[in-house]
Coordinates of C-alpha atoms in Angstrom, one line a residue:
X1 CA 99.7 126.6 92.4
X2 CA 99.3 130.3 92.7
X3 CA 101.8 131.6 95.3
X4 CA 101.6 132.1 99.1
X5 CA 98.6 133.9 100.5
X6 CA 98.8 137.6 99.5
X7 CA 102.0 137.0 97.6
X8 CA 101.9 137.0 93.8
X9 CA 103.6 134.5 91.8
X10 CA 107.2 135.5 90.9
X11 CA 107.9 136.8 87.4
X12 CA 110.4 133.9 86.9
X13 CA 107.9 131.3 87.9
X14 CA 105.2 132.8 85.7
X15 CA 107.7 132.9 82.7
X16 CA 108.8 129.3 83.3
X17 CA 105.3 128.0 83.5
X18 CA 104.1 129.9 80.5
X19 CA 107.0 128.8 78.3
X20 CA 107.6 125.2 79.5
X21 CA 104.2 123.8 80.5
X22 CA 102.0 122.5 77.8
X23 CA 99.1 121.3 79.9
X24 CA 98.0 121.5 83.5
X25 CA 95.8 119.0 85.2
X26 CA 93.7 120.3 88.1
X27 CA 91.2 118.7 90.4
X28 CA 88.6 121.6 90.1
X29 CA 87.5 124.4 87.9
X30 CA 88.2 126.8 90.8
X31 CA 91.9 125.8 90.9
X32 CA 92.2 126.0 87.2
X33 CA 90.6 129.4 86.9
X34 CA 92.6 130.8 89.8
X35 CA 95.9 129.4 88.4
X36 CA 95.1 130.7 84.9
X37 CA 94.7 134.2 86.4
X38 CA 97.8 134.0 88.5
X39 CA 100.0 132.9 85.6
X40 CA 98.2 134.6 82.7
X41 CA 97.5 131.3 81.1
X42 CA 94.7 130.4 78.5
X43 CA 91.9 128.2 79.7
X44 CA 92.7 125.6 77.0
X45 CA 95.9 124.6 78.8
X46 CA 93.9 123.2 81.7
X47 CA 92.2 119.9 82.0
X48 CA 90.0 118.9 85.0
X49 CA 90.5 115.5 86.5
X50 CA 88.1 115.4 89.4
X51 CA 89.1 113.5 92.6
X52 CA 87.1 110.4 93.0
X53 CA 87.0 107.2 95.0
X54 CA 85.7 103.9 93.5
X55 CA 83.9 102.2 96.4
X56 CA 82.3 99.1 95.1
X57 CA 79.3 97.6 96.9
X58 CA 81.0 94.5 97.9
X59 CA 83.7 96.4 99.9
X60 CA 81.0 98.6 101.4
X61 CA 79.1 95.6 102.8
X62 CA 81.8 93.0 103.5
X63 CA 84.7 95.0 104.8
X64 CA 83.0 97.4 107.2
X65 CA 84.2 97.0 110.7
X66 CA 82.4 98.2 113.8
X67 CA 84.2 101.3 115.0
X68 CA 84.3 102.5 118.6
X69 CA 82.3 105.8 118.5
X70 CA 84.6 107.3 121.2
X71 CA 87.7 107.0 119.1
X72 CA 88.7 110.1 117.2
X73 CA 91.2 109.9 114.3
X74 CA 93.2 112.5 112.4
X75 CA 95.6 111.6 109.5
X76 CA 97.7 114.4 108.3
X77 CA 101.1 116.0 107.9
X78 CA 102.4 117.7 111.0
X79 CA 104.8 120.2 109.3
X80 CA 105.0 123.8 110.5
X81 CA 103.1 124.9 107.4
X82 CA 100.1 122.6 108.3
X83 CA 98.9 124.4 111.4
X84 CA 95.7 125.2 109.4
X85 CA 94.8 121.5 109.6
X86 CA 93.4 122.2 113.1
X87 CA 95.0 119.3 115.1
X88 CA 95.6 121.8 117.9
X89 CA 91.9 122.7 118.0
X90 CA 91.0 119.0 118.5
X91 CA 93.4 118.7 121.3
X92 CA 92.0 121.9 122.9
X93 CA 88.5 120.5 122.6
X94 CA 89.3 117.2 124.0
X95 CA 88.7 118.2 127.7
X96 CA 85.1 119.2 126.7
X97 CA 84.6 116.0 124.8
X98 CA 85.9 113.9 127.8
X99 CA 83.2 115.5 130.0
X100 CA 80.5 114.0 127.8
X101 CA 82.4 110.9 126.7
X102 CA 85.0 110.0 129.4
X103 CA 86.4 107.1 127.4
X104 CA 87.2 109.1 124.3
X105 CA 90.6 108.8 122.8
X106 CA 92.3 110.7 120.0
X107 CA 94.8 109.2 117.6
X108 CA 96.9 111.4 115.4
X109 CA 98.6 109.7 112.5
X110 CA 101.4 111.7 110.9
X111 CA 104.8 113.1 111.6
X112 CA 106.6 116.4 111.4
X113 CA 108.0 119.5 113.1
X114 CA 104.7 120.2 115.0
X115 CA 104.8 116.9 116.8
X116 CA 106.6 118.2 119.9
X117 CA 104.4 121.3 120.1
X118 CA 101.3 119.2 119.9
X119 CA 102.6 116.8 122.6
X120 CA 103.2 119.8 124.8
X121 CA 99.7 121.1 124.1
X122 CA 98.2 117.7 125.1
X123 CA 100.1 117.8 128.3
X124 CA 99.1 121.4 129.0
X125 CA 95.4 120.6 128.4
X126 CA 95.6 117.5 130.7
X127 CA 94.7 115.1 127.9
X128 CA 98.1 113.5 127.1
X129 CA 96.9 110.1 128.3
X130 CA 93.9 110.2 125.9
X131 CA 96.0 111.3 122.8
X132 CA 98.1 108.8 120.9
X133 CA 100.7 110.1 118.4
X134 CA 101.0 107.2 116.1
X135 CA 103.6 108.7 113.7
X136 CA 103.8 107.4 110.1
X137 CA 102.1 104.1 109.6
X138 CA 102.2 101.3 107.1
X139 CA 99.2 100.9 104.9
X140 CA 98.1 97.9 107.0
X141 CA 98.4 99.7 110.3
X142 CA 96.6 102.8 108.9
X143 CA 93.8 100.6 107.7
X144 CA 93.5 99.3 111.3
X145 CA 93.5 102.8 112.7
X146 CA 90.6 103.7 110.4
X147 CA 88.7 100.6 111.3
X148 CA 89.1 101.4 115.0
X149 CA 88.0 104.9 114.6
X150 CA 84.5 106.1 115.3
X151 CA 85.0 109.6 113.9
X152 CA 87.5 111.0 111.4
X153 CA 88.2 114.5 112.4
X154 CA 90.2 117.2 110.6
X155 CA 88.9 120.7 111.2
X156 CA 91.1 122.2 108.5
X157 CA 90.6 125.9 107.7
X158 CA 91.6 125.7 104.0
X159 CA 91.6 122.3 102.2
X160 CA 91.5 123.0 98.5
X161 CA 89.4 120.0 97.8
X162 CA 89.7 117.9 101.0
X163 CA 91.1 114.7 99.4
X164 CA 92.0 113.5 102.9
X165 CA 88.3 113.1 103.5
X166 CA 87.8 111.0 100.3
X167 CA 90.8 108.9 101.4
X168 CA 89.2 108.3 104.8
X169 CA 86.0 107.1 103.3
X170 CA 87.9 104.8 100.9
X171 CA 89.8 103.3 103.8
X172 CA 86.7 103.1 106.0
X173 CA 85.0 100.7 103.6
X174 CA 88.1 98.6 103.2
X175 CA 89.6 99.7 99.9
X176 CA 93.3 100.2 99.6
X177 CA 94.4 103.8 99.0
X178 CA 97.5 104.8 97.1
X179 CA 98.8 108.3 96.7

């Protein structure tokens, strides 16, 4: 929304947004204020639409499945620009986790250019048998992955809002998630 880290928004991009965009919907006041500064836009062009998950009580009580506490799950993109999501850190920590919880497993849902690098890291750390790279999953298979997981883990260093965590809670209690 406001350019790469340390790089200002280009003049052409600023001009285009100022002249062609009537309204901007943002998930937080922080994002709106930062984008307004970056583009030189008035606050009245911004509208806040907070992220939310509707978890009804019936889904919370009827659809909860018993997870295996030793199963870790991450759901993320694995593109080169997503190193900040910390999947490599979980793989590096897995040998320590296995000392305390020998039956622990780690499932990574997602696909992208980092996949081969992460597979090589799991091999180098001696945990390739405990790490499952699931790739992209259908909604039904993703629901099953959430149901099997004891811990959802994503040690991201810079989630703007962390919608992935809302989605994990929504799935955990059995609601369908659409993006």
